[in-house]
Short mmCIF file of N, CA, C and O in Angstrom, two decimals:
data_model
loop_
_atom_site.label_atom_id
_atom_site.label_comp_id
_atom_site.label_asym_id
_atom_site.label_seq_id
_atom_site.Cartn_x
_atom_site.Cartn_y
_atom_site.Cartn_z
N MET A 23 0.85 -1.16 0.00
CA MET A 23 0.00 0.00 0.00
C MET A 23 0.89 1.23 0.00
O MET A 23 1.94 1.24 0.63
N ILE A 24 0.50 2.26 -0.73
CA ILE A 24 1.26 3.50 -0.74
C ILE A 24 0.38 4.64 -0.28
O ILE A 24 -0.84 4.57 -0.35
N SER A 25 1.03 5.68 0.20
CA SER A 25 0.32 6.88 0.61
C SER A 25 0.47 7.90 -0.50
O SER A 25 1.55 8.04 -1.09
N CYS A 26 -0.60 8.61 -0.83
CA CYS A 26 -0.52 9.68 -1.82
C CYS A 26 0.12 10.89 -1.16
O CYS A 26 -0.41 11.40 -0.18
N ASN A 27 1.24 11.34 -1.68
CA ASN A 27 1.88 12.53 -1.16
C ASN A 27 1.27 13.74 -1.83
O ASN A 27 1.27 13.84 -3.06
N LEU A 28 0.74 14.64 -1.03
CA LEU A 28 0.05 15.81 -1.56
C LEU A 28 1.03 16.95 -1.78
O LEU A 28 1.87 17.23 -0.94
N THR A 29 0.92 17.61 -2.92
CA THR A 29 1.71 18.78 -3.23
C THR A 29 0.98 20.01 -2.75
O THR A 29 -0.19 20.20 -3.09
N LYS A 30 1.63 20.82 -1.94
CA LYS A 30 0.96 22.00 -1.39
C LYS A 30 0.83 23.09 -2.45
O LYS A 30 1.79 23.44 -3.12
N GLN A 31 -0.36 23.61 -2.58
CA GLN A 31 -0.63 24.70 -3.50
C GLN A 31 -1.71 25.59 -2.89
O GLN A 31 -2.58 25.12 -2.20
N ALA A 32 -1.62 26.86 -3.17
CA ALA A 32 -2.67 27.78 -2.76
C ALA A 32 -3.29 28.37 -4.02
O ALA A 32 -2.57 28.74 -4.94
N MET A 33 -4.60 28.41 -4.06
CA MET A 33 -5.26 28.91 -5.27
C MET A 33 -4.89 30.35 -5.56
O MET A 33 -4.91 30.77 -6.69
N LYS A 34 -4.53 31.11 -4.53
CA LYS A 34 -4.20 32.51 -4.77
C LYS A 34 -2.77 32.69 -5.25
O LYS A 34 -2.39 33.74 -5.73
N THR A 35 -1.93 31.66 -5.12
CA THR A 35 -0.53 31.77 -5.47
C THR A 35 -0.33 31.52 -6.95
O THR A 35 -0.80 30.54 -7.49
N LYS A 36 0.38 32.40 -7.58
CA LYS A 36 0.75 32.19 -8.97
C LYS A 36 1.91 31.22 -9.00
O LYS A 36 2.86 31.33 -8.24
N THR A 37 1.85 30.25 -9.85
CA THR A 37 2.87 29.22 -9.92
C THR A 37 3.10 28.84 -11.37
O THR A 37 2.25 29.06 -12.21
N THR A 38 4.26 28.29 -11.64
CA THR A 38 4.56 27.86 -13.00
C THR A 38 4.12 26.43 -13.25
O THR A 38 4.25 25.93 -14.35
N ASN A 39 3.62 25.75 -12.23
CA ASN A 39 3.17 24.39 -12.39
C ASN A 39 1.86 24.38 -13.16
O ASN A 39 0.83 24.85 -12.69
N ALA A 40 1.88 23.81 -14.35
CA ALA A 40 0.71 23.83 -15.23
C ALA A 40 -0.48 23.11 -14.61
O ALA A 40 -1.62 23.57 -14.74
N LEU A 41 -0.25 21.99 -13.94
CA LEU A 41 -1.36 21.26 -13.33
C LEU A 41 -2.00 22.08 -12.20
O LEU A 41 -3.22 22.15 -12.09
N SER A 42 -1.18 22.72 -11.39
CA SER A 42 -1.73 23.58 -10.32
C SER A 42 -2.60 24.67 -10.90
O SER A 42 -3.69 24.96 -10.38
N GLU A 43 -2.13 25.29 -11.95
CA GLU A 43 -2.91 26.36 -12.59
C GLU A 43 -4.21 25.82 -13.16
O GLU A 43 -5.26 26.46 -13.06
N LYS A 44 -4.15 24.64 -13.75
CA LYS A 44 -5.35 24.02 -14.33
C LYS A 44 -6.36 23.70 -13.23
O LYS A 44 -7.56 23.95 -13.38
N ILE A 45 -5.88 23.17 -12.10
CA ILE A 45 -6.77 22.86 -10.97
C ILE A 45 -7.37 24.13 -10.40
O ILE A 45 -8.57 24.20 -10.13
N GLU A 46 -6.54 25.15 -10.23
CA GLU A 46 -7.04 26.43 -9.70
C GLU A 46 -8.14 26.99 -10.59
O GLU A 46 -9.19 27.41 -10.10
N LYS A 47 -7.92 26.96 -11.88
CA LYS A 47 -8.93 27.47 -12.82
C LYS A 47 -10.22 26.64 -12.73
O LYS A 47 -11.32 27.19 -12.70
N TYR A 48 -10.10 25.32 -12.65
CA TYR A 48 -11.27 24.47 -12.53
C TYR A 48 -12.05 24.80 -11.26
O TYR A 48 -13.27 24.94 -11.28
N LEU A 49 -11.33 24.92 -10.15
CA LEU A 49 -12.01 25.18 -8.87
C LEU A 49 -12.74 26.52 -8.88
O LEU A 49 -13.87 26.62 -8.44
N THR A 50 -12.10 27.56 -9.39
CA THR A 50 -12.71 28.89 -9.35
C THR A 50 -13.72 29.12 -10.48
O THR A 50 -14.61 29.95 -10.34
N SER A 51 -13.60 28.38 -11.57
CA SER A 51 -14.50 28.60 -12.70
C SER A 51 -15.65 27.59 -12.79
O SER A 51 -16.75 27.94 -13.20
N ASP A 52 -15.36 26.34 -12.42
CA ASP A 52 -16.35 25.28 -12.62
C ASP A 52 -16.89 24.67 -11.33
O ASP A 52 -18.07 24.38 -11.24
N TYR A 53 -16.03 24.44 -10.37
CA TYR A 53 -16.45 23.72 -9.16
C TYR A 53 -17.15 24.62 -8.16
O TYR A 53 -18.24 24.31 -7.70
N LEU A 54 -16.54 25.73 -7.81
CA LEU A 54 -17.13 26.65 -6.83
C LEU A 54 -18.16 27.56 -7.50
O LEU A 54 -17.97 28.01 -8.63
N THR A 55 -19.23 27.83 -6.80
CA THR A 55 -20.25 28.74 -7.31
C THR A 55 -19.85 30.18 -7.01
O THR A 55 -18.92 30.43 -6.22
N GLU A 56 -20.56 31.12 -7.59
CA GLU A 56 -20.31 32.53 -7.28
C GLU A 56 -20.54 32.79 -5.79
O GLU A 56 -19.80 33.55 -5.17
N ALA A 57 -21.55 32.15 -5.22
CA ALA A 57 -21.82 32.30 -3.79
C ALA A 57 -20.64 31.76 -2.97
O ALA A 57 -20.23 32.37 -1.98
N ASP A 58 -20.10 30.59 -3.37
CA ASP A 58 -18.92 30.04 -2.68
C ASP A 58 -17.77 31.05 -2.72
O ASP A 58 -17.12 31.30 -1.71
N LEU A 59 -17.53 31.61 -3.88
CA LEU A 59 -16.41 32.53 -4.04
C LEU A 59 -16.58 33.80 -3.22
O LEU A 59 -15.60 34.40 -2.77
N ARG A 60 -17.82 34.22 -2.99
CA ARG A 60 -18.07 35.39 -2.14
C ARG A 60 -17.81 35.05 -0.67
O ARG A 60 -17.34 35.88 0.10
N ILE A 61 -18.13 33.81 -0.27
CA ILE A 61 -18.01 33.39 1.13
C ILE A 61 -16.58 33.02 1.49
O ILE A 61 -16.10 33.34 2.58
N ILE A 62 -15.89 32.31 0.60
CA ILE A 62 -14.54 31.81 0.90
C ILE A 62 -13.54 32.91 0.59
O ILE A 62 -13.40 33.33 -0.56
N SER A 63 -12.83 33.36 1.62
CA SER A 63 -11.84 34.42 1.39
C SER A 63 -10.72 33.89 0.50
O SER A 63 -10.46 32.68 0.44
N THR A 64 -10.05 34.78 -0.18
CA THR A 64 -8.95 34.41 -1.06
C THR A 64 -7.88 33.63 -0.30
O THR A 64 -7.33 32.65 -0.81
N ASP A 65 -7.61 34.03 0.94
CA ASP A 65 -6.61 33.34 1.76
C ASP A 65 -7.02 31.91 2.10
O ASP A 65 -6.16 31.08 2.38
N GLU A 66 -8.31 31.61 2.09
CA GLU A 66 -8.78 30.26 2.43
C GLU A 66 -8.98 29.38 1.21
O GLU A 66 -9.36 28.22 1.35
N ARG A 67 -8.71 29.87 0.04
CA ARG A 67 -8.86 29.08 -1.18
C ARG A 67 -7.58 28.28 -1.41
O ARG A 67 -6.80 28.55 -2.31
N ARG A 68 -7.39 27.28 -0.56
CA ARG A 68 -6.17 26.48 -0.62
C ARG A 68 -6.50 25.04 -1.01
O ARG A 68 -7.57 24.54 -0.68
N PHE A 69 -5.55 24.42 -1.68
CA PHE A 69 -5.71 23.01 -2.02
C PHE A 69 -4.34 22.36 -2.09
O PHE A 69 -3.32 23.03 -2.21
N GLN A 70 -4.34 21.05 -1.99
CA GLN A 70 -3.17 20.23 -2.25
C GLN A 70 -3.61 19.17 -3.23
O GLN A 70 -4.80 18.84 -3.31
N TYR A 71 -2.65 18.63 -3.98
CA TYR A 71 -3.03 17.58 -4.92
C TYR A 71 -1.95 16.51 -5.00
O TYR A 71 -0.80 16.74 -4.61
N ALA A 72 -2.36 15.35 -5.47
CA ALA A 72 -1.46 14.23 -5.72
C ALA A 72 -1.97 13.51 -6.97
O ALA A 72 -3.16 13.52 -7.26
N THR A 73 -1.05 12.93 -7.71
CA THR A 73 -1.43 12.19 -8.91
C THR A 73 -0.96 10.74 -8.79
O THR A 73 0.12 10.47 -8.26
N ILE A 74 -1.79 9.84 -9.25
CA ILE A 74 -1.47 8.41 -9.23
C ILE A 74 -2.41 7.70 -10.20
O ILE A 74 -3.58 8.07 -10.32
N ASP A 75 -1.90 6.70 -10.88
CA ASP A 75 -2.73 5.89 -11.78
C ASP A 75 -3.51 4.88 -10.95
O ASP A 75 -2.92 4.01 -10.31
N LEU A 76 -4.81 4.99 -10.97
CA LEU A 76 -5.67 4.09 -10.18
C LEU A 76 -6.30 2.97 -10.99
O LEU A 76 -6.74 1.98 -10.43
N ASN A 77 -6.35 3.13 -12.31
CA ASN A 77 -7.08 2.16 -13.13
C ASN A 77 -6.21 1.44 -14.16
O ASN A 77 -6.74 0.80 -15.07
N GLY A 78 -4.90 1.56 -14.04
CA GLY A 78 -4.00 0.80 -14.89
C GLY A 78 -3.91 1.24 -16.33
O GLY A 78 -3.38 0.52 -17.17
N ASP A 79 -4.39 2.45 -16.65
CA ASP A 79 -4.31 2.93 -18.03
C ASP A 79 -3.05 3.75 -18.31
O ASP A 79 -2.89 4.31 -19.38
N GLU A 80 -2.15 3.79 -17.31
CA GLU A 80 -0.89 4.54 -17.39
C GLU A 80 -1.11 6.06 -17.50
O GLU A 80 -0.23 6.79 -17.93
N ILE A 81 -2.29 6.52 -17.09
CA ILE A 81 -2.60 7.94 -17.02
C ILE A 81 -3.01 8.24 -15.59
O ILE A 81 -3.94 7.60 -15.06
N ASP A 82 -2.34 9.16 -14.96
CA ASP A 82 -2.62 9.46 -13.56
C ASP A 82 -3.97 10.13 -13.36
O ASP A 82 -4.36 11.01 -14.13
N GLU A 83 -4.65 9.69 -12.30
CA GLU A 83 -5.81 10.41 -11.80
C GLU A 83 -5.28 11.44 -10.79
O GLU A 83 -4.12 11.38 -10.39
N ILE A 84 -6.13 12.38 -10.41
CA ILE A 84 -5.70 13.49 -9.57
C ILE A 84 -6.58 13.56 -8.33
O ILE A 84 -7.81 13.63 -8.44
N PHE A 85 -5.95 13.52 -7.15
CA PHE A 85 -6.65 13.79 -5.89
C PHE A 85 -6.44 15.26 -5.57
O PHE A 85 -5.31 15.75 -5.60
N VAL A 86 -7.51 15.98 -5.26
CA VAL A 86 -7.41 17.37 -4.83
C VAL A 86 -8.02 17.48 -3.44
O VAL A 86 -9.18 17.12 -3.23
N TYR A 87 -7.22 17.93 -2.53
CA TYR A 87 -7.59 18.09 -1.12
C TYR A 87 -7.97 19.55 -0.91
O TYR A 87 -7.13 20.44 -1.06
N LEU A 88 -9.22 19.81 -0.61
CA LEU A 88 -9.71 21.17 -0.40
C LEU A 88 -9.48 21.54 1.06
O LEU A 88 -10.10 20.99 1.95
N LYS A 89 -8.57 22.49 1.27
CA LYS A 89 -8.10 22.81 2.62
C LYS A 89 -8.61 24.16 3.10
O LYS A 89 -7.89 25.14 3.05
N SER A 90 -9.80 24.23 3.53
CA SER A 90 -10.31 25.45 4.14
C SER A 90 -11.44 25.08 5.08
O SER A 90 -12.00 23.98 5.00
N ARG A 91 -11.77 25.99 5.96
CA ARG A 91 -12.87 25.74 6.90
C ARG A 91 -14.17 25.46 6.16
O ARG A 91 -15.04 24.76 6.66
N TYR A 92 -14.29 26.00 4.97
CA TYR A 92 -15.50 25.83 4.18
C TYR A 92 -15.70 24.36 3.78
O TYR A 92 -16.82 23.91 3.61
N PHE A 93 -14.61 23.62 3.60
CA PHE A 93 -14.68 22.23 3.14
C PHE A 93 -14.28 21.23 4.21
O PHE A 93 -14.22 20.03 3.94
N CYS A 94 -13.96 21.70 5.40
CA CYS A 94 -13.50 20.81 6.46
C CYS A 94 -14.39 20.95 7.69
O CYS A 94 -14.89 22.02 7.99
N GLY A 95 -14.54 19.84 8.38
CA GLY A 95 -15.26 19.82 9.65
C GLY A 95 -14.49 18.96 10.63
O GLY A 95 -13.36 18.56 10.37
N SER A 96 -15.10 18.64 11.74
CA SER A 96 -14.41 17.89 12.78
C SER A 96 -14.06 16.47 12.33
O SER A 96 -13.13 15.86 12.85
N SER A 97 -14.76 15.94 11.35
CA SER A 97 -14.50 14.57 10.89
C SER A 97 -13.61 14.50 9.66
O SER A 97 -13.28 13.41 9.20
N GLY A 98 -13.25 15.63 9.09
CA GLY A 98 -12.38 15.62 7.92
C GLY A 98 -12.77 16.67 6.90
O GLY A 98 -13.60 17.53 7.16
N CYS A 99 -12.13 16.56 5.75
CA CYS A 99 -12.31 17.54 4.67
C CYS A 99 -12.82 16.86 3.41
O CYS A 99 -12.90 15.64 3.34
N SER A 100 -13.14 17.67 2.42
CA SER A 100 -13.55 17.14 1.12
C SER A 100 -12.32 16.94 0.23
O SER A 100 -11.38 17.72 0.26
N PHE A 101 -12.36 15.86 -0.53
CA PHE A 101 -11.35 15.55 -1.54
C PHE A 101 -12.07 15.34 -2.86
O PHE A 101 -13.16 14.77 -2.89
N LEU A 102 -11.44 15.76 -3.93
CA LEU A 102 -11.96 15.46 -5.26
C LEU A 102 -11.03 14.45 -5.91
O LEU A 102 -9.81 14.55 -5.77
N LEU A 103 -11.58 13.51 -6.63
CA LEU A 103 -10.81 12.60 -7.48
C LEU A 103 -11.24 12.89 -8.90
O LEU A 103 -12.43 12.83 -9.22
N MET A 104 -10.25 13.24 -9.74
CA MET A 104 -10.56 13.64 -11.11
C MET A 104 -9.65 12.93 -12.10
O MET A 104 -8.57 12.45 -11.73
N ASP A 105 -10.10 12.89 -13.34
CA ASP A 105 -9.25 12.35 -14.39
C ASP A 105 -8.32 13.44 -14.90
O ASP A 105 -8.37 14.58 -14.41
N LYS A 106 -7.48 13.12 -15.86
CA LYS A 106 -6.47 14.07 -16.34
C LYS A 106 -7.07 15.33 -16.95
O LYS A 106 -6.44 16.37 -16.98
N ASP A 107 -8.32 15.25 -17.41
CA ASP A 107 -9.01 16.40 -17.99
C ASP A 107 -9.86 17.14 -16.96
O ASP A 107 -10.66 18.00 -17.32
N LEU A 108 -9.67 16.79 -15.68
CA LEU A 108 -10.39 17.38 -14.54
C LEU A 108 -11.89 17.12 -14.59
O LEU A 108 -12.69 17.92 -14.12
N ASN A 109 -12.25 15.97 -15.12
CA ASN A 109 -13.63 15.50 -15.00
C ASN A 109 -13.74 14.81 -13.65
O ASN A 109 -12.90 13.98 -13.31
N LEU A 110 -14.75 15.17 -12.90
CA LEU A 110 -14.93 14.65 -11.56
C LEU A 110 -15.30 13.17 -11.60
O LEU A 110 -16.25 12.78 -12.27
N ILE A 111 -14.54 12.36 -10.88
CA ILE A 111 -14.83 10.94 -10.73
C ILE A 111 -15.59 10.73 -9.42
O ILE A 111 -16.65 10.12 -9.41
N THR A 112 -15.03 11.26 -8.32
CA THR A 112 -15.67 11.13 -7.01
C THR A 112 -15.36 12.36 -6.17
O THR A 112 -14.24 12.86 -6.19
N GLU A 113 -16.36 12.83 -5.44
CA GLU A 113 -16.16 13.88 -4.43
C GLU A 113 -16.32 13.21 -3.08
O GLU A 113 -17.42 12.82 -2.69
N PHE A 114 -15.20 13.02 -2.38
CA PHE A 114 -15.21 12.39 -1.07
C PHE A 114 -15.47 13.44 0.00
O PHE A 114 -14.93 14.54 -0.06
N THR A 115 -16.26 13.08 1.01
CA THR A 115 -16.49 13.96 2.15
C THR A 115 -15.82 13.35 3.38
O THR A 115 -15.34 12.21 3.33
N VAL A 116 -15.81 14.07 4.45
CA VAL A 116 -15.31 13.66 5.77
C VAL A 116 -14.10 12.73 5.71
O VAL A 116 -14.11 11.62 6.21
N THR A 117 -13.04 13.20 5.09
CA THR A 117 -11.83 12.42 4.89
C THR A 117 -10.62 13.16 5.44
O THR A 117 -10.51 14.37 5.28
N LYS A 118 -9.74 12.41 6.07
CA LYS A 118 -8.49 12.97 6.59
C LYS A 118 -7.31 12.36 5.83
O LYS A 118 -7.41 11.24 5.32
N THR A 119 -6.21 13.08 5.78
CA THR A 119 -5.00 12.55 5.16
C THR A 119 -4.34 11.60 6.13
O THR A 119 -4.57 11.69 7.34
N PRO A 120 -3.52 10.68 5.64
CA PRO A 120 -3.24 10.41 4.23
C PRO A 120 -4.28 9.47 3.61
O PRO A 120 -4.97 8.74 4.30
N ILE A 121 -4.34 9.51 2.29
CA ILE A 121 -5.12 8.55 1.52
C ILE A 121 -4.17 7.41 1.18
O ILE A 121 -3.06 7.65 0.70
N LEU A 122 -4.58 6.20 1.45
CA LEU A 122 -3.75 5.04 1.14
C LEU A 122 -4.30 4.35 -0.10
O LEU A 122 -5.51 4.17 -0.24
N VAL A 123 -3.39 3.96 -0.99
CA VAL A 123 -3.76 3.30 -2.24
C VAL A 123 -3.18 1.89 -2.22
O VAL A 123 -1.98 1.72 -2.07
N SER A 124 -4.04 0.91 -2.39
CA SER A 124 -3.63 -0.48 -2.39
C SER A 124 -3.18 -0.88 -3.79
O SER A 124 -3.60 -0.29 -4.79
N ASN A 125 -2.34 -1.90 -3.86
CA ASN A 125 -2.00 -2.49 -5.16
C ASN A 125 -3.09 -3.46 -5.61
O ASN A 125 -3.09 -3.90 -6.75
N LYS A 126 -4.01 -3.79 -4.70
CA LYS A 126 -5.12 -4.69 -5.04
C LYS A 126 -6.14 -3.95 -5.89
O LYS A 126 -6.51 -2.82 -5.59
N VAL A 127 -6.59 -4.61 -6.94
CA VAL A 127 -7.53 -4.02 -7.89
C VAL A 127 -8.85 -4.76 -7.82
O VAL A 127 -8.89 -5.97 -7.74
N GLU A 128 -9.94 -4.00 -7.83
CA GLU A 128 -11.28 -4.57 -7.91
C GLU A 128 -12.09 -3.70 -8.86
O GLU A 128 -12.04 -2.47 -8.78
N ASN A 129 -12.80 -4.33 -9.76
CA ASN A 129 -13.58 -3.62 -10.79
C ASN A 129 -12.70 -2.73 -11.66
O ASN A 129 -13.13 -1.70 -12.16
N GLY A 130 -11.43 -3.12 -11.81
CA GLY A 130 -10.51 -2.40 -12.69
C GLY A 130 -9.83 -1.19 -12.05
O GLY A 130 -9.05 -0.52 -12.71
N TRP A 131 -10.11 -0.91 -10.78
CA TRP A 131 -9.53 0.24 -10.09
C TRP A 131 -8.90 -0.22 -8.78
O TRP A 131 -9.40 -1.14 -8.13
N LYS A 132 -7.84 0.46 -8.38
CA LYS A 132 -7.19 0.13 -7.11
C LYS A 132 -8.11 0.47 -5.95
O LYS A 132 -8.86 1.44 -6.00
N LYS A 133 -8.01 -0.37 -4.91
CA LYS A 133 -8.76 -0.08 -3.69
C LYS A 133 -8.10 1.08 -2.98
O LYS A 133 -6.88 1.22 -2.97
N LEU A 134 -8.93 1.93 -2.38
CA LEU A 134 -8.46 3.06 -1.59
C LEU A 134 -8.81 2.82 -0.13
O LEU A 134 -9.82 2.18 0.17
N TYR A 135 -7.99 3.37 0.74
CA TYR A 135 -8.27 3.34 2.17
C TYR A 135 -8.26 4.78 2.66
O TYR A 135 -7.23 5.44 2.65
N LEU A 136 -9.45 5.27 3.01
CA LEU A 136 -9.60 6.65 3.43
C LEU A 136 -9.85 6.71 4.93
O LEU A 136 -10.59 5.89 5.47
N ASN A 137 -9.24 7.69 5.56
CA ASN A 137 -9.36 7.87 7.00
C ASN A 137 -10.55 8.77 7.31
O ASN A 137 -10.54 9.95 7.00
N SER A 138 -11.56 8.17 7.89
CA SER A 138 -12.74 8.90 8.34
C SER A 138 -13.10 8.32 9.70
O SER A 138 -13.93 7.42 9.80
N ASN A 139 -12.38 8.81 10.74
CA ASN A 139 -12.48 8.23 12.08
C ASN A 139 -12.21 6.73 12.02
O ASN A 139 -13.00 5.91 12.50
N GLY A 140 -11.11 6.38 11.42
CA GLY A 140 -10.71 5.00 11.16
C GLY A 140 -10.64 4.79 9.66
O GLY A 140 -11.32 5.47 8.90
N TYR A 141 -9.78 3.89 9.23
CA TYR A 141 -9.63 3.66 7.78
C TYR A 141 -10.78 2.83 7.24
O TYR A 141 -11.22 1.86 7.85
N ARG A 142 -11.26 3.23 6.08
CA ARG A 142 -12.40 2.58 5.41
C ARG A 142 -11.95 2.15 4.00
O ARG A 142 -11.31 2.93 3.30
N GLU A 143 -12.31 0.93 3.63
CA GLU A 143 -11.97 0.44 2.30
C GLU A 143 -12.96 0.99 1.29
O GLU A 143 -14.17 0.88 1.47
N MET A 144 -12.43 1.57 0.24
CA MET A 144 -13.27 2.15 -0.81
C MET A 144 -13.03 1.37 -2.10
O MET A 144 -11.90 1.30 -2.59
N VAL A 145 -14.09 0.79 -2.63
CA VAL A 145 -14.02 -0.01 -3.85
C VAL A 145 -14.77 0.72 -4.95
O VAL A 145 -15.91 1.16 -4.76
N TYR A 146 -14.14 0.84 -6.12
CA TYR A 146 -14.75 1.51 -7.26
C TYR A 146 -16.00 0.76 -7.70
O TYR A 146 -16.01 -0.46 -7.82
N ASN A 147 -17.08 1.51 -7.94
CA ASN A 147 -18.35 0.94 -8.38
C ASN A 147 -18.47 1.14 -9.90
O ASN A 147 -18.58 2.28 -10.37
N ILE A 148 -18.46 0.04 -10.65
CA ILE A 148 -18.48 0.16 -12.11
C ILE A 148 -19.81 0.68 -12.64
O ILE A 148 -19.87 1.27 -13.72
N HIS A 149 -20.89 0.51 -11.89
CA HIS A 149 -22.20 0.99 -12.33
C HIS A 149 -22.31 2.50 -12.16
O HIS A 149 -22.84 3.20 -13.03
N ASN A 150 -21.81 3.02 -11.03
CA ASN A 150 -21.83 4.47 -10.78
C ASN A 150 -20.63 5.18 -11.39
O ASN A 150 -20.59 6.41 -11.42
N LYS A 151 -19.63 4.41 -11.81
CA LYS A 151 -18.37 4.96 -12.32
C LYS A 151 -17.75 5.90 -11.31
O LYS A 151 -17.32 7.01 -11.63
N SER A 152 -17.72 5.44 -10.04
CA SER A 152 -17.25 6.27 -8.94
C SER A 152 -16.92 5.39 -7.75
O SER A 152 -17.38 4.25 -7.67
N TYR A 153 -16.14 5.93 -6.84
CA TYR A 153 -15.98 5.32 -5.53
C TYR A 153 -17.12 5.82 -4.65
O TYR A 153 -17.74 6.85 -4.96
N PRO A 154 -17.41 5.16 -3.53
CA PRO A 154 -18.40 5.71 -2.59
C PRO A 154 -17.95 7.10 -2.13
O PRO A 154 -16.75 7.34 -1.94
N THR A 155 -18.89 8.01 -1.94
CA THR A 155 -18.53 9.40 -1.65
C THR A 155 -18.30 9.69 -0.17
O THR A 155 -17.59 10.63 0.16
N ASN A 156 -18.92 8.90 0.70
CA ASN A 156 -18.81 9.17 2.13
C ASN A 156 -18.13 8.00 2.83
O ASN A 156 -18.78 7.00 3.16
N PRO A 157 -16.82 8.11 3.08
CA PRO A 157 -16.11 6.98 3.68
C PRO A 157 -16.65 6.59 5.06
O PRO A 157 -16.56 5.42 5.44
N SER A 158 -17.21 7.53 5.80
CA SER A 158 -17.70 7.19 7.15
C SER A 158 -18.84 6.18 7.10
O SER A 158 -19.15 5.54 8.10
N MET A 159 -19.46 6.00 5.94
CA MET A 159 -20.55 5.04 5.79
C MET A 159 -20.06 3.64 5.42
O MET A 159 -20.84 2.70 5.37
N GLU A 160 -18.76 3.52 5.14
CA GLU A 160 -18.19 2.24 4.77
C GLU A 160 -17.64 1.53 6.00
O GLU A 160 -17.36 2.17 7.02
N LYS A 161 -17.46 0.23 5.90
CA LYS A 161 -17.00 -0.57 7.04
C LYS A 161 -15.56 -0.18 7.40
O LYS A 161 -14.70 -0.06 6.54
N GLU A 162 -15.33 -0.01 8.69
CA GLU A 162 -13.99 0.32 9.17
C GLU A 162 -13.09 -0.91 9.08
O GLU A 162 -13.49 -2.02 9.40
N ILE A 163 -11.86 -0.69 8.64
CA ILE A 163 -10.86 -1.75 8.54
C ILE A 163 -10.06 -1.75 9.84
O ILE A 163 -9.52 -0.72 10.24
N LYS A 164 -9.97 -2.88 10.49
CA LYS A 164 -9.31 -2.96 11.80
C LYS A 164 -7.89 -3.52 11.70
O LYS A 164 -7.33 -3.91 12.69
N GLU A 165 -7.30 -3.58 10.52
CA GLU A 165 -5.96 -4.18 10.36
C GLU A 165 -4.86 -3.18 10.52
O GLU A 165 -4.87 -2.09 10.17
#
């Protein structure tokens, strides 16, 4: 099992990293509403991301960790899982770092272990084309 290492980025920071800029644009243009942008101060528009191939196609998927009070509560924060074109695969709620990625594959995707008051096994659902969105509703792994 490996841990996804998150790259620190702030949406307000100008950076030469093309992926960071692409994620920032997606978050401010497509993901967040105008109301969100009015409520979330520029200083709180922070995110971290990590890339890893989850489905064996040799193209990395992208985890985006939304780091602000707006997206975090006592049980964790929201994470987005997106494809290389920033199409949303899964929006995870109540999740804490680190995200663990198994080498075990089910339904063509690697199993994930998300920390939501204990680690929960997340299996990709081929019918929904997504992982479960709320890890706290999944069975806790005691290993």
